[in-house]
């Protein structure tokens, strides 16, 4: 993931300079849904993974085959419905909603068509992604993630030198990469895992189909409204301010996504453990794992995000030759939003794992859609573009997080005091400490590499000290064992 992060950041620099700010903005507003496929895919895979991991915890291999086959049929139907919906939505996007220069409409339509094809195949691959997660196969994600990042870098170089329309070439090649990754995943799973046997007649279970359809339906509602919110806010921004601000938003999303890779992959590793604990009837362990994951996913993101927030102008100036207007503020606000949401993200997983998610999904969906409505109203009254993020932080991060904690209490027995003591307090302590200590070089030194290094060193020192203070005795023992294990592996090599 470290390799992927640096390659992806360099790829964005190449693309922004090659496509230009306007075309880069067009891709982010029209093809931005391609970037959201990872979110939708992960959210939908969570439904199947929940059943897979619980069956793993129960020790029922035959049930896993039934779950896999049921999931294949379910996601084939979802892919067809979603493809038709996106096709229909395209008519409205290109007839009055999107603010795109007339000479770039055709290129934007080609990018959108590539997105639809890629979306359908991605949805059909969800059962395989769920199997890999339930099996806790992190090695696959590491290898494929590196290969995918270098393929994207190759596409960026192609776009730099190609003579044809660069936006069209980029959109089509990005869809091709998605298809290649999905083909590799399917082949790998069928050869490696015995539950990946497609035989619907043999493993058909109508009761399981009903249960999975109900769960997947409510989970999809929550996921789809989240995706619509992410993409819809970009459309609202485009309709009021044009493609230039979409470029700034795209850069903010890119940086946030790359800085979150370590915390996101920790979440990917912990999620099946939480589900297996529920399957084995160990709810107390499930809650402890979720709180631990909430704390450390936030801390991992804060370690990278807080120095970046302090030095955003200088980093963007080094990274990008042409920094779009509003990009600095958008990046800072997007990182704050990600930090706020990270506090309660894994708490929400406990609600999903226990199975009864109807009320939770309805309320979460409301909070997903509300930012679009409020943002449109605020922009209509002449508020500046950054209010998009302020609304998002307050509604999606603050109130949405409170909803997660509330439902975790009534559905899983989570105590508010445990959340405050084990997650909120230590996370606030480490964030405030890093901000205060890291701000000292910013106050005393002018923009320079020396100041950037000073901020990195000062925040790292404060991070280590506070981490030692907030860690429990058991967590310190785990850390010592982990460092010892890593040393042993390195010395052996």
Coordinates of C-alpha atoms in Angstrom, one line a residue:
X1 CA 0.0 0.0 0.0
X2 CA 3.0 2.3 0.6
X3 CA 4.1 1.6 -3.0
X4 CA 0.6 2.2 -4.3
X5 CA 0.2 5.5 -2.5
X6 CA 3.4 7.1 -4.0
X7 CA 2.7 5.7 -7.5
X8 CA -0.9 7.0 -7.4
X9 CA 0.2 10.5 -6.3
X10 CA 2.7 10.8 -9.1
X11 CA 0.1 9.5 -11.5
X12 CA -2.3 12.3 -10.5
X13 CA 0.5 14.8 -11.2
X14 CA 1.1 13.5 -14.7
X15 CA -2.7 13.4 -15.5
X16 CA -3.4 16.9 -14.2
X17 CA -0.6 18.3 -16.4
X18 CA -1.5 16.2 -19.4
X19 CA -5.3 16.5 -19.4
X20 CA -5.4 20.1 -18.2
X21 CA -7.5 21.4 -15.3
X22 CA -10.8 21.5 -17.3
X23 CA -10.6 17.9 -18.7
X24 CA -9.3 16.6 -15.3
X25 CA -12.4 18.2 -13.8
X26 CA -14.7 16.7 -16.4
X27 CA -13.3 13.2 -15.7
X28 CA -13.9 13.7 -12.0
X29 CA -17.5 14.8 -12.4
X30 CA -18.5 12.4 -15.2
X31 CA -16.2 9.5 -14.6
X32 CA -16.1 10.2 -10.9
X33 CA -18.5 7.3 -10.4
X34 CA -15.7 5.0 -11.5
X35 CA -13.7 6.1 -8.5
X36 CA -16.9 5.4 -6.4
X37 CA -17.0 1.8 -7.6
X38 CA -14.4 0.8 -5.1
X39 CA -16.7 2.2 -2.3
X40 CA -19.8 0.6 -3.7
X41 CA -18.0 -2.7 -4.3
X42 CA -16.6 -2.8 -0.8
X43 CA -20.0 -1.9 0.7
X44 CA -21.9 -4.5 -1.3
X45 CA -19.2 -7.1 -0.6
X46 CA -19.7 -6.4 3.1
X47 CA -23.2 -8.0 2.8
X48 CA -21.9 -11.2 1.3
X49 CA -18.8 -11.2 3.5
X50 CA -21.0 -11.0 6.6
X51 CA -22.7 -14.3 5.7
X52 CA -19.4 -15.9 4.6
X53 CA -17.5 -14.9 7.8
X54 CA -20.4 -16.0 10.1
X55 CA -20.5 -19.4 8.3
X56 CA -16.7 -19.6 8.8
X57 CA -17.1 -18.8 12.5
X58 CA -19.8 -21.5 12.7
X59 CA -17.6 -24.0 10.9
X60 CA -20.0 -24.8 8.0
X61 CA -18.2 -25.3 4.7
X62 CA -21.3 -26.5 2.9
X63 CA -23.2 -23.4 3.9
X64 CA -20.4 -21.2 2.4
X65 CA -21.0 -22.8 -1.0
X66 CA -24.7 -22.0 -0.8
X67 CA -23.9 -18.5 0.2
X68 CA -21.5 -18.1 -2.7
X69 CA -24.0 -19.4 -5.3
X70 CA -26.8 -17.3 -3.9
X71 CA -24.6 -14.3 -4.0
X72 CA -23.6 -14.8 -7.6
X73 CA -27.3 -14.9 -8.7
X74 CA -28.2 -11.9 -6.5
X75 CA -25.3 -9.7 -7.8
X76 CA -26.0 -10.6 -11.4
X77 CA -29.5 -9.2 -11.0
X78 CA -28.2 -6.1 -9.2
X79 CA -25.6 -5.5 -12.0
X80 CA -28.3 -5.6 -14.7
X81 CA -30.7 -3.2 -12.7
X82 CA -27.8 -0.8 -11.9
X83 CA -26.6 -0.7 -15.5
X84 CA -30.1 0.2 -16.7
X85 CA -30.5 2.8 -14.1
X86 CA -27.1 4.4 -14.9
X87 CA -28.0 4.4 -18.6
X88 CA -31.3 6.1 -17.9
X89 CA -29.5 8.6 -15.6
X90 CA -27.1 9.5 -18.4
X91 CA -29.9 11.1 -20.4
X92 CA -30.6 13.6 -17.6
X93 CA -26.9 14.2 -16.8
X94 CA -26.1 15.3 -20.4
X95 CA -29.4 17.3 -20.9
X96 CA -29.3 20.1 -18.4
X97 CA -27.7 18.8 -15.2
X98 CA -23.9 18.8 -16.0
X99 CA -22.1 22.0 -16.8
X100 CA -19.6 20.8 -19.5
X101 CA -18.2 22.8 -22.5
X102 CA -20.0 21.9 -25.7
X103 CA -16.9 20.6 -27.5
X104 CA -16.2 18.1 -24.7
X105 CA -19.6 16.5 -24.4
X106 CA -18.8 13.6 -26.7
X107 CA -15.7 12.7 -24.7
X108 CA -17.6 13.0 -21.5
X109 CA -20.3 10.5 -22.9
X110 CA -17.6 8.0 -23.8
X111 CA -16.1 8.2 -20.3
X112 CA -19.6 7.7 -18.9
X113 CA -20.3 4.7 -21.1
X114 CA -17.0 3.1 -20.0
X115 CA -18.1 3.7 -16.4
X116 CA -21.4 1.8 -16.9
X117 CA -19.7 -1.3 -18.3
X118 CA -17.1 -1.3 -15.6
X119 CA -19.8 -0.9 -12.9
X120 CA -21.7 -3.9 -14.1
X121 CA -18.6 -6.2 -14.1
X122 CA -17.5 -4.8 -10.7
X123 CA -20.8 -5.7 -9.1
X124 CA -20.7 -9.2 -10.5
X125 CA -17.3 -9.7 -9.0
X126 CA -18.5 -8.8 -5.5
X127 CA -19.0 -12.5 -4.4
X128 CA -15.3 -13.1 -5.1
X129 CA -14.2 -10.1 -3.2
X130 CA -16.3 -11.3 -0.2
X131 CA -14.6 -14.7 -0.3
X132 CA -11.1 -13.1 -0.3
X133 CA -12.1 -10.9 2.7
X134 CA -13.7 -13.8 4.6
X135 CA -10.5 -15.8 4.0
X136 CA -8.4 -12.8 5.2
X137 CA -6.2 -13.1 2.1
X138 CA -4.4 -9.7 2.4
X139 CA -1.5 -11.0 0.2
X140 CA -3.7 -11.0 -2.8
X141 CA -4.8 -7.4 -2.2
X142 CA -1.1 -6.3 -1.8
X143 CA 0.1 -7.9 -5.0
X144 CA -2.9 -6.9 -7.1
X145 CA -2.9 -3.4 -5.6
X146 CA 0.7 -2.8 -6.7
X147 CA 0.1 -4.2 -10.2
X148 CA -3.0 -2.0 -10.6
X149 CA -1.2 1.1 -9.4
X150 CA 1.6 0.5 -12.0
X151 CA -1.0 -0.1 -14.7
X152 CA -2.6 3.2 -13.9
X153 CA 0.9 4.8 -14.1
X154 CA 1.3 3.2 -17.5
X155 CA -2.0 4.7 -18.6
X156 CA -0.9 8.1 -17.4
X157 CA 2.3 7.9 -19.5
X158 CA 0.2 6.8 -22.5
X159 CA -2.1 9.8 -22.1
X160 CA 0.9 12.1 -22.0
X161 CA 2.1 10.9 -25.4
X162 CA -1.1 9.9 -27.2
X163 CA -2.2 12.0 -30.2
X164 CA -5.9 11.1 -29.9
X165 CA -8.4 12.7 -27.5
X166 CA -6.6 12.3 -24.1
X167 CA -9.8 12.2 -22.0
X168 CA -11.4 9.5 -24.1
X169 CA -8.2 7.4 -24.1
X170 CA -7.9 7.8 -20.3
X171 CA -11.6 6.9 -19.6
X172 CA -11.5 3.8 -21.7
X173 CA -8.1 2.5 -20.4
X174 CA -9.2 3.0 -16.8
X175 CA -12.3 0.8 -17.5
X176 CA -10.0 -1.8 -19.1
X177 CA -7.8 -1.9 -16.0
X178 CA -10.9 -2.5 -13.8
X179 CA -12.0 -5.4 -16.1
X180 CA -8.5 -7.0 -16.0
X181 CA -8.3 -6.9 -12.2
X182 CA -11.8 -8.5 -12.0
X183 CA -10.8 -11.3 -14.4
X184 CA -7.7 -12.1 -12.4
X185 CA -9.8 -12.1 -9.2
X186 CA -12.3 -14.6 -10.6
X187 CA -9.7 -17.0 -12.0
X188 CA -7.7 -16.9 -8.7
X189 CA -10.7 -17.6 -6.5
X190 CA -12.0 -20.5 -8.6
X191 CA -8.6 -22.2 -8.5
X192 CA -7.8 -21.5 -4.8
X193 CA -11.1 -21.8 -2.9
X194 CA -13.4 -24.8 -2.8
X195 CA -16.5 -22.7 -2.0
X196 CA -16.1 -20.9 -5.4
X197 CA -18.0 -23.6 -7.2
X198 CA -20.8 -22.3 -9.4
X199 CA -23.7 -24.8 -9.2
X200 CA -26.9 -22.9 -8.4
X201 CA -29.2 -25.9 -8.7
X202 CA -27.2 -28.0 -6.3
X203 CA -26.6 -25.4 -3.7
X204 CA -29.9 -23.5 -4.0
X205 CA -31.5 -22.5 -0.6
X206 CA -34.6 -20.4 -0.9
X207 CA -34.5 -19.4 2.8
X208 CA -30.9 -18.2 2.5
X209 CA -31.8 -16.3 -0.7
X210 CA -34.6 -14.5 1.1
X211 CA -32.4 -13.7 4.1
X212 CA -29.5 -12.5 1.9
X213 CA -31.8 -10.5 -0.4
X214 CA -33.3 -8.7 2.6
X215 CA -29.9 -7.9 4.1
X216 CA -28.3 -7.0 0.8
X217 CA -31.3 -4.8 -0.1
X218 CA -31.0 -2.7 3.0
X219 CA -27.2 -2.6 2.8
X220 CA -27.4 -1.6 -0.8
X221 CA -29.8 1.3 0.1
X222 CA -27.3 2.6 2.6
X223 CA -24.4 2.1 0.1
X224 CA -26.2 3.5 -2.9
X225 CA -27.3 6.7 -1.0
X226 CA -23.7 7.1 0.2
X227 CA -22.4 6.8 -3.4
X228 CA -25.1 9.2 -4.7
X229 CA -24.2 11.7 -2.0
X230 CA -20.5 11.5 -2.9
X231 CA -21.1 11.8 -6.6
X232 CA -24.1 14.1 -6.3
X233 CA -22.2 16.7 -4.4
X234 CA -19.7 16.8 -7.2
X235 CA -22.6 17.4 -9.7
X236 CA -24.0 20.2 -7.5
X237 CA -20.6 21.8 -7.3
X238 CA -20.2 21.5 -11.1
X239 CA -23.6 23.0 -11.8
X240 CA -22.9 26.1 -9.7
X241 CA -19.1 26.6 -10.3
X242 CA -18.0 24.6 -13.3
X243 CA -15.3 21.9 -14.0
X244 CA -12.4 23.9 -12.4
X245 CA -13.7 23.3 -8.9
X246 CA -14.3 19.6 -9.8
X247 CA -10.6 19.4 -10.4
X248 CA -9.9 20.8 -7.0
X249 CA -12.4 18.3 -5.5
X250 CA -10.8 15.5 -7.4
X251 CA -7.4 16.3 -6.0
X252 CA -8.8 16.4 -2.5
X253 CA -10.5 13.0 -3.0
X254 CA -7.2 11.6 -4.4
X255 CA -5.1 12.7 -1.5
X256 CA -7.6 11.6 1.1
X257 CA -7.9 8.2 -0.6
X258 CA -4.2 7.7 -0.7
X259 CA -3.6 8.8 2.9
X260 CA -6.3 6.4 4.0
X261 CA -4.8 3.3 2.4
X262 CA -3.2 2.1 5.6
X263 CA -6.2 2.6 7.8
X264 CA -8.5 1.2 5.1
X265 CA -6.5 -2.0 4.8
X266 CA -6.4 -2.4 8.6
X267 CA -10.2 -2.2 8.4
X268 CA -10.3 -4.8 5.7
X269 CA -8.2 -7.1 7.8
X270 CA -10.3 -6.6 11.0
X271 CA -13.8 -6.8 9.5
X272 CA -13.9 -10.6 9.0
X273 CA -12.6 -11.1 12.5
X274 CA -15.5 -9.1 13.8
X275 CA -18.0 -11.1 11.8
X276 CA -16.4 -14.4 12.8
X277 CA -16.7 -13.4 16.5
X278 CA -20.4 -12.7 16.0
X279 CA -20.8 -16.1 14.2
X280 CA -19.1 -17.8 17.1
X281 CA -21.5 -16.1 19.6
X282 CA -18.7 -13.9 21.1
X283 CA -20.4 -10.5 21.0
X284 CA -18.2 -9.0 23.7
X285 CA -15.1 -9.7 21.6
X286 CA -16.9 -8.3 18.6
X287 CA -17.5 -5.0 20.3
X288 CA -13.9 -4.9 21.7
X289 CA -12.5 -5.5 18.2
X290 CA -14.7 -2.8 16.7
X291 CA -13.6 -0.2 19.2
X292 CA -10.0 -1.2 18.9
X293 CA -10.3 -0.9 15.1
X294 CA -12.0 2.5 15.3
X295 CA -9.2 3.9 17.4
X296 CA -6.3 2.6 15.4
X297 CA -7.9 3.3 12.0
X298 CA -8.3 6.9 13.1
X299 CA -4.7 7.0 14.5
X300 CA -3.2 5.6 11.3
X301 CA -5.0 8.2 9.2
X302 CA -4.1 11.0 11.7
X303 CA -0.4 10.2 11.5
X304 CA -0.4 11.1 7.8
X305 CA -3.3 13.5 7.6
X306 CA -2.4 16.1 10.3
X307 CA 1.1 16.9 9.0
X308 CA -0.5 17.1 5.5
X309 CA -3.2 19.5 6.8
X310 CA -0.5 21.8 8.3
X311 CA 1.6 21.8 5.2
X312 CA -1.0 21.5 2.4
X313 CA 0.0 24.7 0.4
X314 CA 3.7 23.7 0.2
X315 CA 3.0 20.0 -0.5
X316 CA 0.6 20.8 -3.4
X317 CA 3.1 23.4 -4.8
X318 CA 5.8 20.7 -4.9
X319 CA 3.4 17.9 -6.1
X320 CA 1.5 19.8 -8.8
X321 CA 2.8 22.3 -11.3
X322 CA -0.6 23.8 -11.6
X323 CA -2.6 23.9 -8.4
X324 CA -6.3 24.5 -9.1
X325 CA -8.2 27.3 -7.3
X326 CA -9.7 26.2 -3.9
X327 CA -7.6 23.0 -3.9
X328 CA -5.7 23.8 -0.7
X329 CA -8.9 24.5 1.3
X330 CA -10.7 21.5 -0.2
X331 CA -7.9 19.1 0.7
X332 CA -7.8 20.3 4.3
X333 CA -11.5 20.1 4.7
X334 CA -11.7 16.6 3.0
X335 CA -9.0 15.3 5.4
X336 CA -10.9 16.7 8.4
X337 CA -14.1 15.0 7.1
X338 CA -12.3 11.7 6.7
X339 CA -10.9 11.9 10.3
X340 CA -14.3 12.6 11.7
X341 CA -16.0 9.7 9.8
X342 CA -13.2 7.3 10.8
X343 CA -14.1 7.7 14.5
X344 CA -17.3 5.7 14.1
X345 CA -16.9 3.8 10.9
X346 CA -16.1 0.4 12.5
X347 CA -18.8 0.9 15.1
X348 CA -21.3 0.9 12.2
X349 CA -19.9 -2.5 11.1
X350 CA -21.0 -4.1 14.4
X351 CA -24.6 -3.0 13.6
X352 CA -24.3 -4.5 10.1
X353 CA -22.7 -7.8 11.3
X354 CA -25.5 -8.5 13.8
X355 CA -28.0 -8.6 10.9
X356 CA -31.0 -6.4 11.8
X357 CA -30.2 -3.3 9.8
X358 CA -33.6 -2.1 8.4
X359 CA -34.0 0.9 10.7
X360 CA -30.3 1.6 10.7
X361 CA -30.1 1.7 6.9
X362 CA -33.2 3.9 6.6
X363 CA -31.7 6.5 9.0
X364 CA -28.2 6.3 7.6
X365 CA -29.7 6.8 4.1
X366 CA -31.4 9.9 5.2
X367 CA -28.2 11.4 6.5
X368 CA -26.4 10.4 3.3
X369 CA -28.9 12.3 1.1
X370 CA -29.4 15.3 3.4
X371 CA -26.0 16.9 2.5
X372 CA -26.9 17.1 -1.2
X373 CA -30.2 19.0 -0.4
X374 CA -28.5 21.4 2.0
X375 CA -25.5 22.0 -0.3
X376 CA -27.9 22.9 -3.2
X377 CA -29.8 25.3 -0.9
X378 CA -26.7 26.9 0.4
X379 CA -25.2 27.4 -3.1
X380 CA -28.6 28.8 -4.3
X381 CA -28.3 31.5 -1.6
X382 CA -24.8 32.4 -2.7
X383 CA -22.7 30.7 -0.1
X384 CA -19.0 29.9 -1.2
X385 CA -17.9 26.4 -2.5
X386 CA -16.3 25.3 0.8
X387 CA -19.7 25.0 2.5
X388 CA -20.0 21.7 0.6
X389 CA -17.4 20.2 3.0
X390 CA -18.7 22.0 6.1
X391 CA -22.2 20.5 5.6
X392 CA -20.6 17.1 4.9
X393 CA -18.5 17.2 8.1
X394 CA -21.5 18.2 10.3
X395 CA -24.2 16.0 8.8
X396 CA -22.3 13.0 7.4
X397 CA -19.5 12.9 9.9
X398 CA -20.9 14.3 13.2
X399 CA -24.6 13.4 13.1
X400 CA -24.0 10.3 11.0
X401 CA -21.4 9.1 13.5
X402 CA -23.8 9.7 16.3
X403 CA -26.4 7.5 14.5
X404 CA -23.8 4.6 14.3
X405 CA -23.0 4.8 18.0
X406 CA -26.7 5.0 18.9
X407 CA -27.7 1.9 16.9
X408 CA -24.6 0.0 18.1
X409 CA -25.9 0.6 21.6
X410 CA -29.5 -0.6 21.0
X411 CA -28.7 -3.5 18.7
X412 CA -25.3 -4.7 20.1
X413 CA -25.2 -3.4 23.7
X414 CA -22.3 -1.0 23.1
X415 CA -21.9 1.4 26.1
X416 CA -21.4 5.1 25.4
X417 CA -18.8 5.2 28.1
X418 CA -16.7 2.5 26.4
X419 CA -16.8 4.5 23.1
X420 CA -15.7 7.7 24.8
X421 CA -13.0 6.1 26.9
X422 CA -11.6 3.7 24.3
X423 CA -12.0 5.7 21.1
X424 CA -13.1 9.4 21.4
X425 CA -10.8 10.6 24.2
X426 CA -7.5 9.0 23.0
X427 CA -8.2 10.1 19.4
X428 CA -8.9 13.7 20.4
X429 CA -5.8 13.7 22.7
X430 CA -3.5 12.5 19.9
X431 CA -5.0 14.9 17.3
X432 CA -4.8 18.0 19.5
X433 CA -1.2 17.2 20.5
X434 CA 0.0 16.6 17.0
X435 CA -1.7 19.9 15.8
X436 CA -0.2 22.0 18.6
X437 CA 3.3 20.6 18.3
X438 CA 3.3 20.5 14.5
X439 CA 2.1 24.1 14.3
X440 CA 5.2 25.4 16.1
X441 CA 7.5 25.1 13.0
X442 CA 4.7 26.5 10.8
X443 CA 4.6 29.6 13.1
X444 CA 8.4 30.1 13.3
X445 CA 9.6 29.1 9.8
X446 CA 8.7 30.2 6.3
X447 CA 7.6 27.8 3.5
X448 CA 10.5 25.5 2.8
X449 CA 11.6 21.9 2.8
X450 CA 13.2 22.5 6.2
X451 CA 9.8 23.5 7.6
X452 CA 8.1 20.5 6.0
X453 CA 10.7 18.1 7.6
X454 CA 10.4 19.9 10.9
X455 CA 6.6 19.5 10.9
X456 CA 7.0 15.8 10.1
X457 CA 9.5 15.2 12.8
X458 CA 7.6 17.2 15.5
X459 CA 4.3 15.5 14.8
X460 CA 6.0 12.1 14.8
X461 CA 7.6 12.7 18.2
X462 CA 4.3 13.9 19.7
X463 CA 2.6 10.9 18.0
X464 CA 5.0 8.4 19.6
X465 CA 4.8 10.0 23.1
X466 CA 1.0 10.2 23.2
X467 CA 0.6 6.7 21.7
X468 CA 2.6 5.3 24.6
X469 CA 0.4 7.2 27.0
X470 CA -2.9 6.1 25.6
X471 CA -2.0 2.4 24.9
X472 CA -3.2 -0.2 27.3
X473 CA -0.8 -2.7 28.8
X474 CA -2.1 -5.4 26.5
X475 CA -1.7 -3.1 23.4
X476 CA 1.9 -2.3 24.4
X477 CA 2.7 -6.0 24.6
X478 CA 1.2 -6.6 21.1
X479 CA 3.3 -3.8 19.7
X480 CA 6.5 -5.2 21.3
X481 CA 5.7 -8.7 19.9
X482 CA 5.0 -7.2 16.4
X483 CA 8.3 -5.3 16.3
X484 CA 10.1 -8.4 17.4
X485 CA 8.4 -10.5 14.7
X486 CA 9.3 -8.0 12.0
X487 CA 12.9 -7.9 13.2
X488 CA 13.1 -11.7 13.0
X489 CA 11.7 -11.8 9.5
X490 CA 14.0 -9.1 8.3
X491 CA 17.2 -10.6 9.8
X492 CA 16.3 -14.0 8.3
X493 CA 16.2 -12.5 4.9

